[in-house]
Short mmCIF file of C-alpha atoms (C1' of nucleotides) in Angstrom, two decimals:
data_model
loop_
_atom_site.label_atom_id
_atom_site.label_comp_id
_atom_site.label_asym_id
_atom_site.label_seq_id
_atom_site.Cartn_x
_atom_site.Cartn_y
_atom_site.Cartn_z
CA MET A 26 -7.32 -172.06 -77.82
CA ILE A 27 -10.84 -170.92 -76.95
CA ARG A 28 -9.56 -168.63 -74.22
CA ALA A 29 -6.84 -167.10 -76.44
CA GLY A 30 -9.28 -166.26 -79.12
CA MET A 31 -8.05 -168.84 -81.56
CA ILE A 32 -11.27 -170.83 -82.20
CA ARG A 33 -14.90 -170.73 -81.33
CA LYS A 34 -17.11 -173.86 -81.12
CA VAL A 35 -20.06 -174.19 -83.49
CA ALA A 36 -21.20 -177.67 -82.44
CA ALA A 37 -19.67 -180.71 -80.77
CA GLY A 38 -16.26 -181.26 -82.35
CA ILE A 39 -16.91 -178.50 -84.97
CA TYR A 40 -15.14 -175.18 -84.75
CA THR A 41 -14.65 -171.89 -86.44
CA TYR A 42 -11.08 -170.74 -86.76
CA LEU A 43 -10.74 -167.13 -85.78
CA PRO A 44 -8.20 -164.87 -87.38
CA LEU A 45 -5.47 -165.77 -84.80
CA GLY A 46 -6.13 -169.50 -85.05
CA LEU A 47 -6.37 -169.49 -88.79
CA ARG A 48 -2.86 -167.85 -89.05
CA VAL A 49 -1.41 -170.79 -87.08
CA ILE A 50 -3.17 -173.22 -89.38
CA ARG A 51 -1.83 -171.47 -92.34
CA LYS A 52 1.74 -171.75 -90.98
CA VAL A 53 1.35 -175.46 -90.49
CA GLU A 54 -0.09 -175.75 -94.06
CA LEU A 55 2.66 -173.77 -95.51
CA ILE A 56 5.44 -175.90 -93.90
CA VAL A 57 3.60 -179.11 -94.92
CA ARG A 58 3.22 -177.97 -98.58
CA GLU A 59 6.83 -176.97 -98.94
CA GLU A 60 8.08 -180.35 -97.68
CA MET A 61 5.54 -182.35 -99.72
CA ASN A 62 6.50 -180.45 -102.85
CA ARG A 63 10.17 -180.88 -101.94
CA ALA A 64 9.63 -184.59 -101.72
CA GLY A 65 8.13 -184.64 -105.19
CA ALA A 66 4.53 -184.93 -104.26
CA GLN A 67 1.87 -182.97 -106.31
CA GLU A 68 -1.05 -181.12 -104.71
CA LEU A 69 -4.67 -181.74 -105.84
CA LEU A 70 -8.03 -181.28 -104.11
CA MET A 71 -10.54 -184.06 -104.00
CA PRO A 72 -14.32 -183.70 -103.03
CA MET A 73 -15.47 -183.97 -99.50
CA VAL A 74 -18.55 -185.61 -100.57
CA GLN A 75 -18.11 -189.14 -101.89
CA PRO A 76 -20.43 -191.57 -103.52
CA ALA A 77 -21.17 -194.90 -101.74
CA GLU A 78 -20.32 -196.96 -104.85
CA LEU A 79 -16.62 -196.24 -104.50
CA TRP A 80 -16.73 -197.36 -100.92
CA ASN A 81 -18.62 -200.55 -101.87
CA GLU A 82 -15.77 -201.42 -104.27
CA THR A 83 -13.39 -201.83 -101.40
CA GLY A 84 -16.01 -203.09 -98.95
CA ARG A 85 -15.40 -200.21 -96.44
CA TRP A 86 -18.96 -198.91 -96.83
CA GLY A 87 -19.85 -201.81 -94.70
CA GLU A 88 -16.65 -201.97 -92.49
CA TYR A 89 -16.22 -198.30 -91.61
CA GLY A 90 -18.94 -198.13 -89.03
CA LYS A 91 -20.64 -195.01 -87.61
CA GLU A 92 -17.70 -192.73 -87.93
CA LEU A 93 -18.48 -192.49 -91.56
CA LEU A 94 -21.28 -189.83 -91.81
CA ARG A 95 -23.71 -191.11 -94.49
CA PHE A 96 -26.56 -189.31 -96.16
CA LYS A 97 -28.70 -189.42 -99.30
CA ASP A 98 -29.13 -186.90 -102.03
CA ARG A 99 -32.51 -185.92 -103.48
CA GLY A 100 -32.42 -188.92 -105.79
CA GLU A 101 -31.98 -191.20 -102.83
CA ARG A 102 -28.34 -192.01 -103.91
CA GLU A 103 -26.08 -192.77 -100.92
CA PHE A 104 -23.03 -190.53 -100.09
CA CYS A 105 -20.71 -189.96 -97.22
CA LEU A 106 -18.52 -187.11 -96.02
CA GLY A 107 -14.94 -188.19 -96.72
CA PRO A 108 -13.08 -189.30 -93.59
CA THR A 109 -10.08 -190.28 -95.91
CA HIS A 110 -9.61 -190.57 -99.61
CA GLU A 111 -8.08 -193.90 -100.68
CA GLU A 112 -11.14 -194.84 -102.74
CA VAL A 113 -11.41 -191.48 -104.57
CA VAL A 114 -7.62 -191.18 -105.32
CA THR A 115 -7.46 -194.84 -106.48
CA ASP A 116 -10.44 -194.18 -108.71
CA LEU A 117 -8.56 -191.21 -110.21
CA VAL A 118 -5.44 -193.15 -110.71
CA ARG A 119 -7.01 -196.10 -112.34
CA ALA A 120 -8.49 -193.72 -114.96
CA GLU A 121 -5.38 -191.88 -115.56
CA VAL A 122 -2.47 -194.19 -115.05
CA LYS A 123 -2.11 -196.79 -117.70
CA SER A 124 1.56 -197.46 -118.01
CA TYR A 125 4.52 -197.99 -115.79
CA ARG A 126 5.88 -194.89 -117.49
CA HIS A 127 3.31 -192.91 -115.43
CA LEU A 128 4.67 -194.14 -112.13
CA PRO A 129 5.69 -193.37 -109.55
CA GLN A 130 3.21 -190.78 -108.38
CA ILE A 131 2.69 -189.16 -105.07
CA LEU A 132 -0.54 -187.03 -104.66
CA TYR A 133 -1.59 -185.06 -101.76
CA GLN A 134 -4.24 -182.59 -100.58
CA ILE A 135 -4.96 -180.36 -97.60
CA GLN A 136 -8.54 -180.60 -96.89
CA THR A 137 -11.34 -180.62 -94.35
CA LYS A 138 -12.17 -184.21 -93.18
CA PHE A 139 -15.15 -185.27 -91.33
CA ARG A 140 -15.23 -188.32 -88.88
CA ASP A 141 -18.27 -188.60 -86.78
CA GLU A 142 -16.26 -189.43 -83.60
CA ILE A 143 -18.03 -191.15 -80.72
CA ARG A 144 -16.78 -188.61 -78.32
CA PRO A 145 -15.14 -185.49 -79.60
CA ARG A 146 -13.03 -183.76 -76.99
CA PHE A 147 -10.15 -181.35 -76.12
CA GLY A 148 -11.15 -178.90 -78.84
CA LEU A 149 -9.25 -179.29 -82.05
CA MET A 150 -7.37 -182.31 -80.53
CA ARG A 151 -10.22 -184.65 -81.41
CA GLY A 152 -12.72 -182.71 -83.51
CA ARG A 153 -15.22 -184.32 -85.82
CA GLU A 154 -14.37 -181.78 -88.51
CA PHE A 155 -10.67 -181.23 -88.95
CA LEU A 156 -8.02 -180.26 -91.36
CA MET A 157 -5.68 -183.00 -92.65
CA LYS A 158 -3.05 -183.39 -95.21
CA ASP A 159 -3.42 -186.75 -96.86
CA ALA A 160 -0.95 -188.05 -99.46
CA TYR A 161 -1.08 -191.17 -101.50
CA SER A 162 1.80 -192.85 -103.26
CA PHE A 163 1.53 -195.17 -106.29
CA ASP A 164 4.68 -197.23 -107.29
CA ARG A 165 5.52 -199.88 -109.88
CA ASP A 166 6.55 -202.38 -107.44
CA GLU A 167 7.35 -203.07 -103.71
CA GLU A 168 10.78 -201.64 -103.73
CA GLY A 169 9.50 -198.34 -105.31
CA ALA A 170 6.73 -198.28 -102.61
CA LYS A 171 9.30 -198.73 -99.96
CA SER A 172 11.35 -195.85 -101.33
CA SER A 173 8.21 -193.58 -101.47
CA TYR A 174 7.40 -194.59 -97.93
CA GLU A 175 10.88 -193.63 -96.72
CA LYS A 176 10.78 -190.43 -98.62
CA MET A 177 7.60 -189.41 -96.92
CA GLY A 178 9.01 -190.44 -93.59
CA ARG A 179 11.95 -188.08 -94.18
CA ALA A 180 9.50 -185.35 -95.16
CA TYR A 181 7.63 -185.91 -91.96
CA HIS A 182 10.72 -185.49 -89.94
CA ARG A 183 11.49 -182.22 -91.63
CA ILE A 184 8.00 -180.91 -91.16
CA PHE A 185 7.71 -181.54 -87.45
CA GLU A 186 11.26 -180.30 -86.94
CA ARG A 187 10.41 -177.05 -88.82
CA CYS A 188 7.35 -176.68 -86.73
CA GLY A 189 9.70 -176.58 -83.67
CA LEU A 190 8.10 -179.58 -82.05
CA LYS A 191 9.69 -182.34 -80.07
CA PHE A 192 8.38 -185.60 -81.56
CA LYS A 193 9.06 -189.24 -81.98
CA PRO A 194 8.04 -191.68 -84.77
CA VAL A 195 6.81 -194.96 -83.41
CA GLU A 196 5.73 -198.31 -84.84
CA ALA A 197 1.93 -198.59 -84.89
CA GLU A 198 -1.17 -200.58 -85.81
CA SER A 199 -2.73 -199.92 -89.09
CA GLY A 200 -6.42 -199.94 -88.08
CA VAL A 201 -9.24 -199.50 -90.58
CA ILE A 202 -6.85 -198.08 -93.24
CA GLY A 203 -5.16 -201.45 -93.39
CA GLY A 204 -1.88 -202.29 -94.87
CA ILE A 205 1.40 -203.93 -94.06
CA PHE A 206 3.32 -201.49 -91.82
CA SER A 207 2.76 -198.07 -90.38
CA GLN A 208 4.41 -195.49 -88.22
CA GLU A 209 2.89 -192.74 -86.15
CA PHE A 210 4.55 -189.36 -85.52
CA MET A 211 3.96 -188.48 -81.95
CA VAL A 212 4.29 -185.01 -80.57
CA LEU A 213 5.50 -185.48 -76.86
CA ALA A 214 3.23 -183.98 -74.31
CA GLU A 215 2.18 -184.93 -70.84
CA THR A 216 -1.44 -184.40 -71.76
CA GLY A 217 -1.30 -186.65 -74.83
CA GLU A 218 -3.93 -189.25 -75.28
CA ASP A 219 -1.51 -191.84 -76.54
CA SER A 220 1.17 -193.87 -74.70
CA LEU A 221 4.39 -194.81 -76.33
CA VAL A 222 7.42 -196.72 -75.35
CA ALA A 223 11.00 -195.78 -76.47
CA CYS A 224 14.50 -197.24 -76.14
CA HIS A 225 17.02 -195.07 -74.40
CA ALA A 226 19.88 -196.45 -76.42
CA CYS A 227 18.56 -196.78 -80.03
CA ASP A 228 15.75 -195.14 -82.07
CA TYR A 229 13.30 -197.96 -81.41
CA ALA A 230 9.90 -196.62 -80.35
CA ALA A 231 6.33 -197.96 -80.55
CA ASN A 232 2.79 -197.16 -79.67
CA VAL A 233 1.97 -199.23 -76.53
CA GLU A 234 -0.77 -200.84 -78.46
CA LYS A 235 1.89 -202.29 -80.82
CA ALA A 236 4.80 -202.85 -78.42
CA ARG A 237 5.45 -206.32 -77.42
CA GLY A 238 7.12 -206.79 -74.11
CA SER A 239 8.73 -204.24 -71.91
CA ASP A 240 12.29 -204.54 -73.26
CA CYS A 241 13.88 -203.17 -76.43
CA PRO A 242 13.67 -205.84 -79.20
CA ARG A 243 17.16 -204.94 -80.15
CA GLY A 244 18.56 -205.85 -76.75
CA HIS A 245 19.05 -202.60 -75.00
CA GLY A 246 17.04 -203.34 -71.89
CA PRO A 247 13.96 -201.84 -70.46
CA LEU A 248 11.90 -199.39 -72.48
CA THR A 249 10.72 -196.04 -71.04
CA THR A 250 7.09 -194.81 -71.50
CA HIS A 251 5.96 -191.38 -72.59
CA ARG A 252 2.79 -189.63 -73.40
CA GLY A 253 2.19 -188.31 -76.88
CA ILE A 254 -0.26 -186.83 -79.35
CA GLU A 255 -0.50 -188.58 -82.81
CA VAL A 256 -0.07 -185.88 -85.38
CA GLY A 257 0.97 -187.90 -88.34
CA HIS A 258 0.58 -191.50 -89.50
CA ILE A 259 2.16 -193.22 -92.55
CA PHE A 260 1.13 -196.50 -93.99
CA MET A 261 2.58 -199.06 -96.52
CA LEU A 262 -0.67 -200.18 -98.06
CA GLY A 263 0.43 -202.74 -100.64
CA THR A 264 -2.10 -203.43 -103.25
CA LYS A 265 -5.17 -203.64 -100.98
CA TYR A 266 -6.99 -200.81 -102.68
CA SER A 267 -5.56 -201.09 -106.16
CA GLN A 268 -6.67 -204.63 -106.30
CA ALA A 269 -10.09 -204.13 -104.89
CA MET A 270 -10.70 -201.28 -107.27
CA LYS A 271 -8.99 -202.92 -110.25
CA ALA A 272 -6.55 -200.09 -110.86
CA VAL A 273 -4.00 -201.72 -113.28
CA PHE A 274 -1.21 -200.56 -115.45
CA LEU A 275 1.01 -202.31 -117.99
CA ASP A 276 4.47 -203.05 -116.68
CA LYS A 277 7.64 -203.08 -118.77
CA ASN A 278 6.68 -206.45 -120.13
CA GLY A 279 3.29 -205.32 -121.13
CA LYS A 280 1.66 -207.30 -118.41
CA GLU A 281 -1.01 -206.07 -116.06
CA ALA A 282 0.11 -205.11 -112.56
CA TYR A 283 -1.33 -203.31 -109.59
CA PRO A 284 0.32 -200.12 -108.30
CA VAL A 285 1.81 -200.65 -104.78
CA MET A 286 0.35 -197.93 -102.53
CA GLY A 287 1.14 -195.97 -99.48
CA CYS A 288 -0.84 -193.32 -97.60
CA TYR A 289 0.38 -190.54 -95.44
CA GLY A 290 -1.73 -188.37 -93.07
CA ILE A 291 -0.95 -185.31 -91.04
CA GLY A 292 -3.65 -183.74 -88.71
CA VAL A 293 -3.03 -180.10 -89.53
CA SER A 294 -5.39 -178.63 -87.03
CA ARG A 295 -4.23 -181.15 -84.41
CA THR A 296 -0.59 -180.25 -84.94
CA ALA A 297 -1.57 -176.72 -84.03
CA ALA A 298 -3.28 -177.94 -80.85
CA ALA A 299 -0.44 -180.22 -80.08
CA ALA A 300 2.07 -177.36 -80.30
CA ILE A 301 0.17 -175.68 -77.51
CA GLU A 302 0.00 -178.88 -75.40
CA GLN A 303 3.79 -179.07 -75.69
CA ASN A 304 4.50 -175.26 -75.30
CA HIS A 305 2.60 -173.43 -72.51
CA ASP A 306 3.01 -172.19 -68.95
CA ALA A 307 0.61 -170.80 -66.39
CA LYS A 308 0.02 -167.68 -68.17
CA GLY A 309 -0.68 -169.07 -71.66
CA ILE A 310 0.92 -170.21 -74.89
CA LEU A 311 4.54 -170.27 -75.78
CA TRP A 312 4.39 -170.44 -79.63
CA PRO A 313 7.41 -171.98 -81.27
CA LEU A 314 8.40 -169.17 -83.74
CA PRO A 315 7.61 -171.03 -87.00
CA LEU A 316 4.01 -171.60 -85.92
CA ALA A 317 3.24 -168.39 -84.01
CA PRO A 318 0.29 -166.39 -85.54
CA TYR A 319 2.50 -163.27 -85.45
CA GLN A 320 6.26 -163.00 -84.62
CA VAL A 321 6.17 -159.72 -82.76
CA HIS A 322 3.65 -158.08 -80.47
CA VAL A 323 3.78 -154.32 -80.05
CA ILE A 324 2.19 -153.24 -76.79
CA PRO A 325 1.68 -149.38 -76.17
CA VAL A 326 1.20 -149.29 -72.48
CA ASN A 327 -0.96 -146.18 -72.57
CA ASP A 328 -2.94 -145.26 -75.51
CA GLN A 329 -3.56 -141.70 -74.10
CA SER A 330 0.04 -140.85 -74.61
CA GLU A 331 0.78 -139.43 -78.05
CA ARG A 332 4.45 -140.21 -77.82
CA VAL A 333 3.82 -143.87 -76.96
CA MET A 334 1.31 -144.24 -79.70
CA ILE A 335 3.49 -142.59 -82.40
CA THR A 336 6.51 -144.58 -81.37
CA SER A 337 4.48 -147.87 -81.33
CA GLU A 338 3.10 -147.20 -84.79
CA LEU A 339 6.55 -146.37 -86.12
CA ILE A 340 7.95 -149.65 -84.80
CA TYR A 341 4.97 -151.51 -86.11
CA GLY A 342 5.19 -149.95 -89.61
CA THR A 343 8.92 -150.32 -89.94
CA LEU A 344 8.91 -154.02 -88.99
CA SER A 345 5.90 -154.71 -91.25
CA ASN A 346 7.78 -153.16 -94.18
CA LEU A 347 10.74 -155.43 -93.32
CA GLY A 348 8.42 -158.41 -93.72
CA VAL A 349 8.12 -159.08 -89.99
CA GLU A 350 4.71 -160.26 -88.90
CA VAL A 351 3.69 -157.73 -86.29
CA LEU A 352 0.59 -157.39 -84.22
CA ILE A 353 -0.08 -154.18 -82.40
CA ASP A 354 -2.45 -153.91 -79.39
CA ASP A 355 -4.27 -150.71 -80.13
CA ARG A 356 -7.14 -151.31 -77.76
CA SER A 357 -7.87 -148.66 -75.18
CA GLU A 358 -7.19 -151.15 -72.34
CA ARG A 359 -5.25 -150.78 -69.09
CA PRO A 360 -1.71 -152.09 -69.19
CA GLY A 361 -2.52 -155.16 -67.03
CA VAL A 362 -5.09 -156.32 -69.40
CA LYS A 363 -2.77 -155.92 -72.39
CA PHE A 364 0.12 -157.72 -70.72
CA ASN A 365 -2.01 -160.67 -69.58
CA ASP A 366 -3.62 -160.99 -73.12
CA ALA A 367 -0.24 -160.84 -74.75
CA ASP A 368 1.11 -163.58 -72.43
CA LEU A 369 -2.02 -165.65 -73.11
CA ILE A 370 -1.78 -165.59 -76.94
CA GLY A 371 1.86 -166.17 -76.71
CA ILE A 372 3.42 -164.34 -79.53
CA PRO A 373 7.16 -164.94 -79.18
CA TYR A 374 8.53 -161.40 -78.88
CA GLN A 375 6.78 -158.45 -77.18
CA ILE A 376 7.93 -154.88 -77.71
CA ILE A 377 6.52 -152.90 -74.74
CA VAL A 378 6.40 -149.12 -75.30
CA GLY A 379 5.77 -146.95 -72.24
CA GLU A 380 6.27 -143.44 -71.22
CA LYS A 381 8.81 -143.94 -68.55
CA ASN A 382 11.32 -145.74 -70.74
CA LEU A 383 10.52 -143.57 -73.71
CA ALA A 384 11.71 -140.58 -71.74
CA ASP A 385 15.12 -142.14 -72.01
CA GLY A 386 14.56 -143.08 -75.63
CA LEU A 387 14.00 -146.73 -74.70
CA VAL A 388 11.54 -149.58 -75.30
CA GLU A 389 11.54 -152.98 -73.91
CA LEU A 390 11.99 -156.25 -75.94
CA LYS A 391 10.50 -159.18 -73.99
CA ASP A 392 11.06 -162.89 -74.91
CA ARG A 393 7.76 -164.54 -74.04
CA ARG A 394 9.40 -167.91 -73.36
CA THR A 395 12.19 -166.92 -71.06
CA GLY A 396 10.66 -163.74 -69.69
CA LYS A 397 13.92 -162.02 -70.32
CA VAL A 398 13.58 -158.31 -70.94
CA GLN A 399 16.12 -155.99 -72.59
CA LYS A 400 15.89 -152.15 -72.70
CA VAL A 401 17.04 -150.88 -76.00
CA THR A 402 16.58 -147.88 -78.26
CA THR A 403 13.85 -147.82 -80.82
CA GLU A 404 16.49 -148.17 -83.56
CA GLU A 405 18.14 -151.14 -81.91
CA VAL A 406 14.93 -152.97 -81.35
CA ILE A 407 14.33 -153.14 -85.18
CA ASP A 408 17.79 -154.75 -85.60
CA LEU A 409 17.41 -157.11 -82.81
CA VAL A 410 14.02 -158.27 -84.06
CA LYS A 411 15.32 -158.72 -87.54
CA LYS A 412 17.99 -161.02 -86.27
CA LEU A 413 15.61 -162.98 -84.14
CA VAL A 414 12.86 -163.65 -86.58
CA LEU A 415 13.93 -163.06 -90.17
CA PRO A 416 15.83 -165.80 -91.93
CA PRO A 417 19.56 -164.91 -92.49
CA ALA A 418 19.98 -163.16 -95.72
CA PRO A 419 20.87 -165.56 -98.51
CA ARG A 420 24.51 -165.38 -99.23
CA ALA A 421 25.59 -164.22 -102.74
CA GLU A 422 26.33 -167.18 -105.06
CA SER A 423 30.08 -167.58 -105.37
"C1'" C B 7 -23.19 -197.17 -77.24
"C1'" G B 8 -22.92 -197.53 -71.24
"C1'" G B 9 -22.53 -194.17 -66.69
"C1'" G B 10 -22.90 -189.13 -64.54
"C1'" G B 11 -24.21 -183.84 -65.09
"C1'" C B 12 -26.05 -179.34 -67.40
"C1'" G B 13 -29.54 -176.11 -70.39
"C1'" U B 14 -32.15 -169.01 -66.97
"C1'" A B 15 -29.21 -161.68 -69.99
"C1'" G B 16 -23.21 -161.72 -74.37
"C1'" C B 17 -20.26 -165.10 -70.64
"C1'" G B 18 -20.26 -167.66 -65.69
"C1'" C B 19 -23.90 -168.80 -62.36
"C1'" A B 20 -28.13 -168.41 -58.31
"C1'" G B 21 -33.42 -169.25 -58.15
"C1'" C B 22 -36.37 -174.99 -59.04
"C1'" C B 23 -36.74 -179.08 -53.40
"C1'" C B 24 -41.55 -175.81 -51.15
"C1'" G B 25 -45.54 -172.87 -58.09
"C1'" G B 26 -47.18 -166.44 -57.43
"C1'" U B 27 -42.63 -159.49 -58.86
"C1'" A B 28 -36.54 -163.29 -62.90
"C1'" G B 29 -31.80 -162.08 -59.90
"C1'" C B 30 -26.12 -161.88 -58.94
"C1'" G B 31 -20.96 -161.33 -60.94
"C1'" C B 32 -18.29 -160.26 -65.12
"C1'" G B 33 -18.92 -158.16 -69.72
"C1'" C B 34 -21.50 -154.08 -72.72
"C1'" C B 35 -23.17 -148.57 -73.40
"C1'" A B 36 -22.62 -143.08 -71.57
"C1'" G B 37 -19.96 -139.60 -68.49
"C1'" C B 38 -15.87 -138.28 -65.34
"C1'" U B 39 -11.31 -139.68 -63.20
"C1'" U B 40 -7.27 -143.25 -63.89
"C1'" C B 41 -3.03 -145.45 -66.97
"C1'" G B 42 3.77 -150.49 -66.23
"C1'" G B 43 0.50 -156.51 -64.59
"C1'" G B 44 -6.97 -157.93 -65.29
"C1'" A B 45 -8.93 -149.53 -62.29
"C1'" G B 46 -12.66 -146.36 -59.42
"C1'" C B 47 -17.31 -143.59 -59.06
"C1'" U B 48 -22.20 -142.39 -61.24
"C1'" G B 49 -25.88 -143.58 -64.52
"C1'" G B 50 -27.97 -147.10 -68.30
"C1'" A B 51 -29.55 -151.39 -71.61
"C1'" U B 52 -30.43 -156.60 -72.03
"C1'" G B 53 -34.20 -162.22 -71.26
"C1'" U B 54 -38.90 -167.00 -76.66
"C1'" C B 55 -35.94 -169.11 -68.38
"C1'" C B 56 -33.57 -175.10 -74.69
"C1'" G B 57 -38.30 -176.75 -77.40
"C1'" C B 58 -43.21 -179.02 -77.48
"C1'" G B 59 -47.17 -180.90 -74.77
"C1'" G B 60 -49.59 -181.63 -69.95
"C1'" U B 61 -51.35 -180.36 -64.60
"C1'" U B 62 -52.85 -175.53 -62.32
"C1'" C B 63 -56.55 -169.60 -61.20
"C1'" A B 64 -51.11 -169.18 -61.92
"C1'" A B 65 -45.13 -172.93 -64.36
"C1'" A B 66 -38.15 -171.06 -64.77
"C1'" U B 67 -40.12 -174.13 -60.76
"C1'" C B 68 -44.35 -180.09 -60.97
"C1'" C B 69 -45.19 -184.26 -64.92
"C1'" G B 70 -44.14 -186.41 -70.00
"C1'" C B 71 -41.68 -186.35 -74.59
"C1'" G B 72 -38.01 -184.33 -77.69
"C1'" C B 73 -33.48 -181.53 -78.78
"C1'" G B 74 -28.69 -179.76 -77.54
"C1'" C B 75 -24.23 -179.62 -74.80
"C1'" C B 76 -20.37 -181.15 -71.14
"C1'" C B 77 -17.61 -184.90 -68.41
"C1'" C B 78 -15.84 -190.47 -67.49
"C1'" G B 79 -14.89 -195.63 -70.15
"C1'" A B 80 -13.68 -199.47 -75.83
"C1'" C B 81 -11.66 -196.53 -82.09
"C1'" C B 82 -8.82 -192.66 -84.99
"C1'" A B 83 -4.92 -187.42 -88.24
#
RNA sequence: CGGGGCGUAGCGCAGCCCGGUAGCGCGCCAGCUUCGGGAGCUGGAUGUCCGCGGUUCAAAUCCGCGCGCCCCGACCA
């Protein structure tokens, strides 16, 4: 990502997103937002700086360890940079939710998190500062909580499918977040830091840390192992936090009860990095179309040729007006430089405009992933691109 | 936290052992040529040698302390 001009390092595990990288992040965010909203979750934004008192209520101020970056304000009061938001969101809910009529609720945010990792590495893959979508569900009872958990699980499937990624949900440990049951969503990639086992015959899969034995527990024989990158984690929390923080509501019978919680994370910046790990070749990135920073890359081969430049700009303008996300390489560089940079940053479709083909009224449309090139007229290329990148026009309601 | 390594021009590095003029490649700037897979020639600019302290006539180089970063092992989206 550094080589492709997506990010720049500011300090260990802390990065600036450059324009190209930010566009990818925004793509992931958009998909996540749409699917969260579709699942009935509501977006809010909680503070990054959190007071120690809240963390003392759940005992995690003591438990969390050095990953929690702590500091004091001018009045010597203790704070931390939020690595997760169970305390803050539970504090909010206990103030606002008084009746079973207010439940269920699913609240989420997309926000910068900070975890003072022992050893940040692999760029965005394990940064100390990173973008995360975190959602929290509050239900009247166990059954409701289970249904929220399943709803979120389905939303996660949709999210990673829409991102164009090969992934697998696996059974996992709950770690410091705690809770009853949890699943991780793993993007499959050889370079992944995690190992998982999966059954060839059914959908059983587990993190190796969690897996018991080498055979499928449902009796399908030996499990196969894979490498993966954890991009999402969903937890059934139970009442661990609502009890500790005395968040109560009155149930149907007028009796006090604790909301049953779940929490659901997606590493937004890590998902972008994982997409690259899963989709690259020797020359560079092969962005899945839904995450690509741009959909089409127009490459004028020679910026000295007026004809090449005019045609390139015409194609660029026409596609832009149609709502296609187009990048044009208007640098005064040699062709080789432009081709190599284009392959490196990996925009899915390249339109190469050169004098020789233009003499025949043709330009090239190149598929970055397959390397397949077709020579077409400047009019045809617009139609082809429209078909490739734009969603099919919505059919008239009948 | 434990182990290893590095810090010198925008980037990558040499120089340090053996103290004395700070260098190479790429990039950058100007001009000319070139233009379908990382161009050629000519000319040019650039340095608190990570910081602080010490030794010395003299420190990038030797000594001490500090800071930062990278890589390998136990946690996490």
